[in-house]
């Protein structure tokens, strides 16, 4: 269970429009003649070293021979808003790209920069806020993590097992860009690609080679350079450089996708390639590939794999009727995915209308939430789902504790608007609560609050958004 938003480091340098830049960099005949004998450009550094997958991050590139620049490409896709500061420095806006490590190329009238170990740029999928079963975590603007709620296994990461109704800082973490929350554990990804987990570890969900729980972060082993992080009920998954998926922890239903049902105490490879997103649920996991298709593995009792059957699989199994998928979210018994056209499809358990199709009937394959469009993000909890539509939030499914945020505790099988909440940047559906971060950085929560997971200093449920302290 997790939510998705995107963040990148800005560079305070004036940017020319693409048209203005083109007009100022067309070389004269004399310049071209001089450039023809000039040296090819070289790239010596690229910063920021990570970017949101939606693009938009301003990137500073340093090197040599940047005069008469024609273009800058990121994995073959041209950047925009190019501005040459000097012959050794330029600034460009990174284009949209899926999560991966790509090479940056600078092209001038003298040629294109050669591939090197210094031109690498990392696109990360970043989750700045996440709801676990009974706790919540957030990445702060300074790159630290804070969590609140239930803490019996140390899932708040502050070195204790004491619950907290307000935010506490996770110990020892900095430069964090992404966070995920499972049942009783949490995980984080740093800008260097390192991943850390903390909390319950009975099945190896922390990935550090042991089954010893930890109330402070421990480093995931066997992972490599991470591009995203996801936490399921008692397992975890990640996308790593090379667009491969790795999972670890509980594997009783084959949810690690490695062909077995043996738990893994360190990250193990999922035998598929070209992965751009992954999320883990309760006993199953799903991933998105670069061609826009979805594969799921693990338990299939409630059609969680979306393959038209109820037969589980210990290896990735193609989900039916899906294409052009860009991101995915998995909860306890269902999953939802966003398409490139910003539509939403859901599949799995539908007992409380959590597929959003207006029914509570079982469906063996993905169905579209037809009343929604312009969806930027979707997040699946235990039995409810929320979507970020523009900058507003719509939720559907189980509402016994107010997790839909519409001022009632009545469940609904169609999307319902969250009361009084606007200008939202990202969302996260937890067990029976929901959390949202507004564009100004403020956090709002609603739903079940017996352990303080709303973070407002109380243990009182709320069917409308309340500010987290």
Short mmCIF file of C-alpha atoms in Angstrom, two decimals:
data_model
loop_
_atom_site.label_atom_id
_atom_site.label_comp_id
_atom_site.label_asym_id
_atom_site.label_seq_id
_atom_site.Cartn_x
_atom_site.Cartn_y
_atom_site.Cartn_z
CA UNK A 1 0.00 0.00 0.00
CA UNK A 2 1.39 3.31 -0.98
CA UNK A 3 0.85 6.60 -2.73
CA UNK A 4 2.76 8.36 -5.42
CA UNK A 5 3.97 11.87 -6.03
CA UNK A 6 6.98 13.34 -7.64
CA UNK A 7 9.79 15.60 -6.50
CA UNK A 8 12.93 17.03 -8.02
CA UNK A 9 15.63 19.53 -7.11
CA UNK A 10 15.21 22.93 -8.74
CA UNK A 11 18.12 24.99 -10.08
CA UNK A 12 17.76 28.77 -9.81
CA UNK A 13 18.92 29.70 -13.31
CA UNK A 14 17.03 31.67 -15.97
CA UNK A 15 15.47 29.39 -18.59
CA UNK A 16 14.84 30.30 -22.24
CA UNK A 17 11.83 28.91 -24.02
CA UNK A 18 12.56 26.24 -26.61
CA UNK A 19 11.69 28.67 -29.42
CA UNK A 20 13.79 31.47 -27.96
CA UNK A 21 16.69 29.12 -27.45
CA UNK A 22 16.53 27.83 -31.01
CA UNK A 23 16.50 31.39 -32.29
CA UNK A 24 19.62 32.29 -30.34
CA UNK A 25 21.68 29.19 -31.15
CA UNK A 26 21.43 28.78 -34.91
CA UNK A 27 25.10 29.13 -35.92
CA UNK A 28 26.22 31.43 -38.70
CA UNK A 29 28.26 30.02 -41.59
CA UNK A 30 31.42 31.34 -39.94
CA UNK A 31 30.48 29.79 -36.60
CA UNK A 32 29.72 26.48 -38.25
CA UNK A 33 33.05 26.48 -40.01
CA UNK A 34 34.81 27.17 -36.70
CA UNK A 35 32.75 24.58 -34.88
CA UNK A 36 33.46 21.91 -37.47
CA UNK A 37 37.02 21.78 -36.26
CA UNK A 38 36.09 22.18 -32.58
CA UNK A 39 36.22 19.40 -30.03
CA UNK A 40 33.18 17.27 -29.27
CA UNK A 41 31.42 18.11 -26.01
CA UNK A 42 31.96 16.02 -22.91
CA UNK A 43 29.71 15.58 -19.87
CA UNK A 44 31.43 15.59 -16.50
CA UNK A 45 28.47 15.86 -14.12
CA UNK A 46 24.67 15.85 -14.12
CA UNK A 47 22.66 17.32 -11.24
CA UNK A 48 20.08 16.68 -9.92
CA UNK A 49 20.97 13.02 -10.04
CA UNK A 50 17.31 11.99 -9.82
CA UNK A 51 14.07 13.22 -11.30
CA UNK A 52 10.32 12.70 -11.10
CA UNK A 53 9.02 10.36 -13.79
CA UNK A 54 6.74 13.14 -14.98
CA UNK A 55 9.79 15.21 -15.87
CA UNK A 56 9.93 18.92 -15.13
CA UNK A 57 13.12 18.90 -13.08
CA UNK A 58 15.67 21.53 -14.07
CA UNK A 59 19.02 19.83 -14.50
CA UNK A 60 22.48 21.42 -14.44
CA UNK A 61 25.06 19.78 -16.72
CA UNK A 62 28.76 20.57 -16.45
CA UNK A 63 31.44 19.61 -18.93
CA UNK A 64 33.42 21.05 -21.82
CA UNK A 65 32.87 22.49 -25.30
CA UNK A 66 29.22 23.42 -24.84
CA UNK A 67 29.31 26.25 -27.38
CA UNK A 68 26.80 25.98 -30.25
CA UNK A 69 24.63 23.41 -28.45
CA UNK A 70 21.86 21.97 -30.58
CA UNK A 71 20.13 19.64 -28.13
CA UNK A 72 20.36 17.64 -24.90
CA UNK A 73 18.79 14.19 -24.77
CA UNK A 74 17.79 12.05 -21.80
CA UNK A 75 17.78 8.43 -22.88
CA UNK A 76 17.12 9.57 -26.45
CA UNK A 77 14.35 12.03 -25.52
CA UNK A 78 15.17 15.73 -25.90
CA UNK A 79 15.01 18.05 -22.93
CA UNK A 80 13.34 21.46 -23.13
CA UNK A 81 13.96 25.02 -21.94
CA UNK A 82 17.67 24.75 -22.77
CA UNK A 83 19.94 27.55 -21.51
CA UNK A 84 23.70 27.71 -22.08
CA UNK A 85 25.29 29.41 -19.09
CA UNK A 86 28.85 29.06 -20.41
CA UNK A 87 31.00 26.76 -22.50
CA UNK A 88 31.24 24.54 -19.41
CA UNK A 89 27.73 24.72 -18.02
CA UNK A 90 24.15 24.45 -19.25
CA UNK A 91 20.69 24.02 -17.76
CA UNK A 92 17.85 21.98 -19.26
CA UNK A 93 14.48 20.63 -18.13
CA UNK A 94 14.27 16.82 -18.04
CA UNK A 95 11.50 15.30 -20.20
CA UNK A 96 8.93 12.73 -19.18
CA UNK A 97 10.41 9.25 -18.85
CA UNK A 98 9.65 6.01 -17.03
CA UNK A 99 11.64 4.99 -13.96
CA UNK A 100 15.13 4.03 -15.08
CA UNK A 101 18.74 5.09 -15.30
CA UNK A 102 19.38 6.88 -18.55
CA UNK A 103 22.40 8.51 -20.22
CA UNK A 104 22.52 12.23 -20.98
CA UNK A 105 23.92 13.34 -24.34
CA UNK A 106 24.88 16.87 -25.34
CA UNK A 107 24.93 17.55 -29.08
CA UNK A 108 26.69 20.56 -30.60
CA UNK A 109 27.66 21.46 -34.16
CA UNK A 110 30.88 19.54 -33.47
CA UNK A 111 29.18 16.27 -32.50
CA UNK A 112 27.63 14.41 -29.56
CA UNK A 113 29.20 13.75 -26.18
CA UNK A 114 30.43 10.16 -25.68
CA UNK A 115 28.87 7.79 -23.16
CA UNK A 116 30.58 7.88 -19.77
CA UNK A 117 30.09 6.94 -16.14
CA UNK A 118 29.39 10.59 -15.34
CA UNK A 119 26.40 11.28 -17.58
CA UNK A 120 23.92 9.06 -15.73
CA UNK A 121 20.54 10.44 -14.72
CA UNK A 122 18.07 8.53 -12.55
CA UNK A 123 14.31 8.73 -12.88
CA UNK A 124 12.71 7.63 -9.62
CA UNK A 125 9.11 6.90 -8.72
CA UNK A 126 8.67 8.88 -5.53
CA UNK A 127 6.06 8.32 -2.82
CA UNK A 128 6.07 11.22 -0.39
CA UNK A 129 3.27 9.96 1.83
CA UNK A 130 1.99 6.47 2.64
CA UNK A 131 -0.66 4.82 4.78
CA UNK A 132 0.07 1.48 6.43
CA UNK A 133 -2.45 -0.73 8.17
CA UNK A 134 -2.59 1.44 11.31
CA UNK A 135 0.25 3.93 10.83
CA UNK A 136 1.26 6.68 8.42
CA UNK A 137 4.61 7.96 7.12
CA UNK A 138 5.67 11.09 5.24
CA UNK A 139 8.82 12.39 3.53
CA UNK A 140 9.50 15.94 4.69
CA UNK A 141 10.72 18.81 2.51
CA UNK A 142 14.20 18.38 4.03
CA UNK A 143 14.49 14.71 3.03
CA UNK A 144 13.81 13.17 6.45
CA UNK A 145 10.90 10.85 7.31
CA UNK A 146 8.30 11.17 10.04
CA UNK A 147 5.67 8.59 11.01
CA UNK A 148 2.75 8.33 13.46
CA UNK A 149 0.21 5.79 14.70
CA UNK A 150 0.61 2.16 15.82
CA UNK A 151 4.16 1.22 16.78
CA UNK A 152 4.10 -2.20 18.46
CA UNK A 153 6.80 -3.51 16.10
CA UNK A 154 8.79 -0.31 15.71
CA UNK A 155 7.18 0.68 12.40
CA UNK A 156 7.46 4.37 13.32
CA UNK A 157 11.24 3.98 13.17
CA UNK A 158 12.12 6.21 16.13
CA UNK A 159 13.83 3.56 18.24
CA UNK A 160 10.77 2.79 20.41
CA UNK A 161 7.66 0.61 20.30
CA UNK A 162 5.41 3.31 21.73
CA UNK A 163 2.40 4.48 19.70
CA UNK A 164 2.26 8.16 18.78
CA UNK A 165 -0.75 10.30 17.89
CA UNK A 166 1.57 12.94 16.41
CA UNK A 167 4.51 12.72 14.02
CA UNK A 168 7.88 11.39 15.23
CA UNK A 169 11.08 11.47 13.22
CA UNK A 170 12.51 8.23 11.85
CA UNK A 171 16.03 7.79 13.20
CA UNK A 172 19.13 8.08 11.06
CA UNK A 173 17.61 8.76 7.63
CA UNK A 174 18.41 11.68 5.32
CA UNK A 175 18.16 12.47 1.61
CA UNK A 176 14.98 10.38 1.43
CA UNK A 177 12.86 10.74 -1.71
CA UNK A 178 10.28 7.99 -1.23
CA UNK A 179 8.45 6.12 1.54
CA UNK A 180 6.17 3.06 1.71
CA UNK A 181 4.13 1.54 4.55
CA UNK A 182 2.92 -2.05 4.96
CA UNK A 183 1.01 -3.76 7.75
CA UNK A 184 3.64 -3.41 10.46
CA UNK A 185 6.76 -2.26 8.62
CA UNK A 186 7.88 0.77 6.62
CA UNK A 187 10.53 1.36 3.95
CA UNK A 188 12.31 4.36 2.40
CA UNK A 189 14.39 5.11 -0.71
CA UNK A 190 17.20 7.68 -0.68
CA UNK A 191 18.40 9.81 -3.56
CA UNK A 192 21.50 7.59 -3.87
CA UNK A 193 19.31 4.55 -4.58
CA UNK A 194 19.80 2.95 -1.14
CA UNK A 195 16.72 1.41 0.49
CA UNK A 196 16.00 0.98 4.19
CA UNK A 197 13.18 -0.74 6.11
CA UNK A 198 12.09 -0.90 9.75
CA UNK A 199 9.42 -2.55 11.91
CA UNK A 200 8.16 -6.15 11.94
CA UNK A 201 10.52 -8.68 10.34
CA UNK A 202 9.14 -12.13 11.18
CA UNK A 203 9.03 -13.14 7.50
CA UNK A 204 11.99 -11.03 6.34
CA UNK A 205 10.11 -7.94 5.10
CA UNK A 206 13.04 -5.71 6.15
CA UNK A 207 15.35 -7.50 3.71
CA UNK A 208 18.45 -7.41 5.90
CA UNK A 209 19.06 -11.17 6.00
CA UNK A 210 17.41 -11.75 9.39
CA UNK A 211 13.96 -12.23 10.93
CA UNK A 212 14.68 -9.81 13.78
CA UNK A 213 12.36 -6.83 13.97
CA UNK A 214 13.94 -3.37 14.20
CA UNK A 215 12.61 -0.07 15.54
CA UNK A 216 15.22 1.82 13.49
CA UNK A 217 16.00 1.57 9.76
CA UNK A 218 18.17 -1.27 8.44
CA UNK A 219 19.66 -1.49 4.94
CA UNK A 220 18.00 -3.84 2.43
CA UNK A 221 20.50 -6.40 1.11
CA UNK A 222 20.80 -7.78 -2.42
CA UNK A 223 18.99 -4.85 -3.96
CA UNK A 224 21.40 -2.73 -5.98
CA UNK A 225 20.47 0.81 -6.99
CA UNK A 226 16.76 1.30 -6.28
CA UNK A 227 14.36 3.40 -8.37
CA UNK A 228 11.19 2.81 -6.34
CA UNK A 229 10.00 1.13 -3.15
CA UNK A 230 6.75 -0.65 -2.18
CA UNK A 231 5.58 -2.32 1.04
CA UNK A 232 2.91 -5.01 1.18
CA UNK A 233 1.31 -6.69 4.17
CA UNK A 234 4.47 -8.59 5.14
CA UNK A 235 6.64 -8.30 2.05
CA UNK A 236 8.38 -5.55 0.09
CA UNK A 237 9.31 -4.92 -3.55
CA UNK A 238 11.37 -2.45 -5.55
CA UNK A 239 12.25 -1.47 -9.10
CA UNK A 240 16.03 -1.29 -9.55
CA UNK A 241 18.41 0.02 -12.20
CA UNK A 242 18.02 -1.96 -15.39
CA UNK A 243 14.23 -1.87 -14.92
CA UNK A 244 14.15 -5.11 -12.99
CA UNK A 245 11.95 -5.94 -10.02
CA UNK A 246 13.12 -7.42 -6.74
CA UNK A 247 10.97 -8.59 -3.81
CA UNK A 248 11.59 -9.97 -0.32
CA UNK A 249 9.76 -11.14 2.80
CA UNK A 250 6.67 -13.33 3.09
CA UNK A 251 6.18 -15.66 0.12
CA UNK A 252 3.51 -18.07 1.37
CA UNK A 253 1.32 -17.41 -1.68
CA UNK A 254 4.14 -16.93 -4.19
CA UNK A 255 3.86 -13.15 -4.07
CA UNK A 256 7.61 -12.67 -4.57
CA UNK A 257 7.21 -14.05 -8.08
CA UNK A 258 10.36 -16.18 -8.03
CA UNK A 259 8.64 -19.53 -8.65
CA UNK A 260 8.63 -20.68 -5.01
CA UNK A 261 6.68 -20.22 -1.79
CA UNK A 262 9.78 -19.86 0.38
CA UNK A 263 10.25 -16.61 2.29
CA UNK A 264 13.21 -14.46 1.23
CA UNK A 265 15.27 -12.60 3.82
CA UNK A 266 17.07 -10.50 1.18
CA UNK A 267 15.91 -9.01 -2.12
CA UNK A 268 15.35 -11.66 -4.82
CA UNK A 269 14.87 -11.18 -8.56
CA UNK A 270 11.45 -11.37 -10.21
CA UNK A 271 11.98 -13.09 -13.60
CA UNK A 272 10.64 -10.33 -15.86
CA UNK A 273 12.31 -7.37 -17.57
CA UNK A 274 11.44 -3.78 -18.45
CA UNK A 275 9.61 -3.03 -15.20
CA UNK A 276 8.64 0.58 -14.45
CA UNK A 277 6.42 0.25 -11.37
CA UNK A 278 5.59 -2.32 -8.70
CA UNK A 279 3.35 -2.54 -5.65
CA UNK A 280 2.67 -5.24 -3.08
CA UNK A 281 -0.60 -6.19 -1.40
CA UNK A 282 -1.72 -8.94 0.98
CA UNK A 283 -0.28 -12.19 -0.43
CA UNK A 284 0.14 -10.82 -3.95
CA UNK A 285 2.02 -8.17 -5.93
CA UNK A 286 1.65 -6.49 -9.33
CA UNK A 287 4.07 -4.75 -11.66
CA UNK A 288 3.88 -2.52 -14.73
CA UNK A 289 6.18 -3.01 -17.73
CA UNK A 290 7.45 -0.46 -20.24
CA UNK A 291 4.94 -1.65 -22.87
CA UNK A 292 2.08 -0.65 -20.54
CA UNK A 293 1.02 -4.18 -19.59
CA UNK A 294 0.55 -5.51 -16.05
CA UNK A 295 1.74 -8.78 -14.49
CA UNK A 296 0.66 -9.99 -11.03
CA UNK A 297 1.77 -12.90 -8.85
CA UNK A 298 0.63 -14.62 -5.68
CA UNK A 299 -2.81 -15.21 -4.18
CA UNK A 300 -5.77 -15.09 -6.58
CA UNK A 301 -8.70 -16.06 -4.35
CA UNK A 302 -10.52 -12.82 -5.16
CA UNK A 303 -9.23 -12.33 -8.74
CA UNK A 304 -6.29 -10.23 -7.49
CA UNK A 305 -4.22 -11.35 -10.49
CA UNK A 306 -6.90 -10.19 -12.93
CA UNK A 307 -6.33 -13.13 -15.28
CA UNK A 308 -9.92 -14.36 -15.37
CA UNK A 309 -9.34 -17.18 -12.87
CA UNK A 310 -8.97 -17.72 -9.13
CA UNK A 311 -5.81 -19.80 -9.52
CA UNK A 312 -2.74 -18.37 -7.83
CA UNK A 313 0.69 -18.12 -9.44
CA UNK A 314 4.23 -18.12 -8.08
CA UNK A 315 5.51 -16.32 -11.18
CA UNK A 316 4.23 -13.15 -12.88
CA UNK A 317 0.92 -13.75 -14.67
CA UNK A 318 -0.39 -11.36 -17.33
CA UNK A 319 -3.44 -9.36 -16.23
CA UNK A 320 -6.15 -9.35 -18.89
CA UNK A 321 -7.57 -6.41 -20.84
CA UNK A 322 -5.02 -3.83 -19.70
CA UNK A 323 -2.77 -1.66 -21.88
CA UNK A 324 -1.07 1.72 -21.74
CA UNK A 325 -0.77 1.48 -17.92
CA UNK A 326 1.61 3.96 -16.29
CA UNK A 327 1.27 3.24 -12.54
CA UNK A 328 -0.31 0.75 -10.15
CA UNK A 329 -1.45 0.42 -6.54
CA UNK A 330 -2.28 -2.79 -4.66
CA UNK A 331 -4.17 -3.18 -1.39
CA UNK A 332 -5.30 -6.18 0.62
CA UNK A 333 -7.57 -7.81 -1.94
CA UNK A 334 -7.59 -5.63 -5.05
CA UNK A 335 -5.50 -3.42 -7.32
CA UNK A 336 -6.10 -0.34 -9.45
CA UNK A 337 -4.04 1.09 -12.32
CA UNK A 338 -3.87 4.45 -14.09
CA UNK A 339 -3.61 4.58 -17.89
CA UNK A 340 -1.74 7.06 -20.05
CA UNK A 341 -5.14 8.59 -20.86
CA UNK A 342 -5.65 9.16 -17.09
CA UNK A 343 -8.40 6.60 -16.68
CA UNK A 344 -8.58 4.03 -13.86
CA UNK A 345 -9.12 0.26 -14.00
CA UNK A 346 -9.57 -1.94 -10.91
CA UNK A 347 -9.79 -5.68 -10.22
CA UNK A 348 -10.02 -8.10 -7.29
CA UNK A 349 -12.43 -8.20 -4.35
CA UNK A 350 -15.59 -6.17 -4.77
CA UNK A 351 -17.64 -6.98 -1.67
CA UNK A 352 -17.92 -3.32 -0.62
CA UNK A 353 -17.84 -1.79 -4.09
CA UNK A 354 -14.08 -1.31 -3.99
CA UNK A 355 -13.81 -1.71 -7.78
CA UNK A 356 -15.83 1.48 -8.23
CA UNK A 357 -18.02 0.08 -11.01
CA UNK A 358 -21.34 0.62 -9.23
CA UNK A 359 -21.73 -3.03 -8.16
CA UNK A 360 -20.59 -5.39 -5.45
CA UNK A 361 -20.41 -8.35 -7.84
CA UNK A 362 -17.22 -10.42 -8.31
CA UNK A 363 -15.41 -9.58 -11.56
CA UNK A 364 -12.69 -11.84 -12.97
CA UNK A 365 -10.90 -9.13 -14.94
CA UNK A 366 -10.18 -5.37 -14.65
CA UNK A 367 -13.11 -2.97 -14.96
CA UNK A 368 -12.97 0.74 -15.65
CA UNK A 369 -14.11 3.25 -13.05
CA UNK A 370 -16.11 4.94 -15.78
CA UNK A 371 -17.16 8.02 -13.83
CA UNK A 372 -13.55 9.21 -13.43
CA UNK A 373 -11.24 11.03 -15.86
CA UNK A 374 -8.12 13.20 -15.51
CA UNK A 375 -6.85 10.87 -12.80
CA UNK A 376 -3.30 11.63 -11.69
CA UNK A 377 -2.94 8.92 -9.03
CA UNK A 378 -4.80 6.04 -7.43
CA UNK A 379 -4.18 4.42 -4.03
CA UNK A 380 -5.72 1.18 -2.73
CA UNK A 381 -6.24 0.40 0.96
CA UNK A 382 -7.68 -2.67 2.67
CA UNK A 383 -11.22 -2.35 1.31
CA UNK A 384 -11.34 1.19 -0.08
CA UNK A 385 -9.74 3.14 -2.90
CA UNK A 386 -9.00 6.83 -3.43
CA UNK A 387 -8.04 8.69 -6.60
CA UNK A 388 -6.45 12.09 -7.15
CA UNK A 389 -8.61 13.71 -9.83
CA UNK A 390 -7.03 16.99 -10.85
CA UNK A 391 -6.30 18.42 -7.41
CA UNK A 392 -9.35 16.93 -5.69
CA UNK A 393 -9.89 13.47 -4.16
CA UNK A 394 -12.58 10.87 -4.91
CA UNK A 395 -12.93 7.67 -2.84
CA UNK A 396 -15.09 4.53 -2.92
CA UNK A 397 -15.53 1.17 -1.16
CA UNK A 398 -15.76 0.37 2.56
CA UNK A 399 -16.54 3.34 4.78
CA UNK A 400 -17.31 1.91 8.21
CA UNK A 401 -14.73 4.18 9.87
CA UNK A 402 -15.03 7.16 7.53
CA UNK A 403 -12.09 6.33 5.22
CA UNK A 404 -13.95 7.84 2.22
CA UNK A 405 -13.88 11.27 3.86
CA UNK A 406 -17.36 12.29 2.75
CA UNK A 407 -18.79 12.95 6.20
CA UNK A 408 -20.57 9.59 6.48
CA UNK A 409 -19.79 5.99 7.40
CA UNK A 410 -21.83 4.56 4.53
CA UNK A 411 -19.95 2.45 1.98
CA UNK A 412 -20.38 3.22 -1.72
CA UNK A 413 -19.57 1.41 -4.97
CA UNK A 414 -19.08 4.63 -6.95
CA UNK A 415 -16.60 7.49 -6.38
CA UNK A 416 -17.56 10.07 -3.77
CA UNK A 417 -15.87 13.43 -3.25
CA UNK A 418 -13.86 14.04 -0.07
CA UNK A 419 -15.38 16.85 1.94
CA UNK A 420 -13.67 20.24 1.94
CA UNK A 421 -10.36 19.10 0.47
CA UNK A 422 -8.74 20.94 -2.46
CA UNK A 423 -5.30 21.65 -3.90
CA UNK A 424 -4.07 18.12 -3.18
CA UNK A 425 -0.66 16.97 -4.43
CA UNK A 426 -0.67 13.29 -3.44
CA UNK A 427 -2.71 10.70 -1.52
CA UNK A 428 -2.29 7.41 0.31
CA UNK A 429 -4.91 4.84 1.34
CA UNK A 430 -4.05 2.88 4.48
CA UNK A 431 -5.87 0.06 6.22
CA UNK A 432 -9.07 1.92 7.10
CA UNK A 433 -7.78 5.47 6.91
CA UNK A 434 -6.58 7.83 4.20
CA UNK A 435 -3.96 10.54 4.08
CA UNK A 436 -3.39 13.41 1.65
CA UNK A 437 -0.65 15.99 1.21
CA UNK A 438 -1.73 19.36 -0.09
CA UNK A 439 0.33 21.39 -2.54
CA UNK A 440 1.41 23.72 0.27
CA UNK A 441 2.84 20.74 2.19
CA UNK A 442 0.01 20.45 4.71
CA UNK A 443 -1.19 16.94 5.59
CA UNK A 444 -4.86 15.97 5.99
CA UNK A 445 -6.08 12.57 7.26
CA UNK A 446 -9.41 10.86 7.82
CA UNK A 447 -10.92 7.51 8.83
CA UNK A 448 -9.97 5.00 11.54
CA UNK A 449 -7.84 6.44 14.35
CA UNK A 450 -7.69 3.96 17.24
CA UNK A 451 -3.87 4.12 17.28
CA UNK A 452 -3.38 7.76 16.33
CA UNK A 453 -2.82 7.05 12.62
CA UNK A 454 -4.56 10.32 11.73
CA UNK A 455 -1.73 12.17 13.49
CA UNK A 456 -3.96 14.88 14.99
CA UNK A 457 -3.16 14.18 18.62
CA UNK A 458 -6.28 12.08 19.29
CA UNK A 459 -7.55 8.53 18.86
CA UNK A 460 -10.98 9.63 17.62
CA UNK A 461 -12.15 8.52 14.17
CA UNK A 462 -13.02 11.21 11.64
CA UNK A 463 -15.21 10.94 8.54
CA UNK A 464 -13.87 14.25 7.18
CA UNK A 465 -10.26 15.43 6.72
CA UNK A 466 -8.44 16.74 9.80
CA UNK A 467 -4.97 18.35 9.95
CA UNK A 468 -2.11 16.14 11.07
CA UNK A 469 0.02 17.85 13.67
#
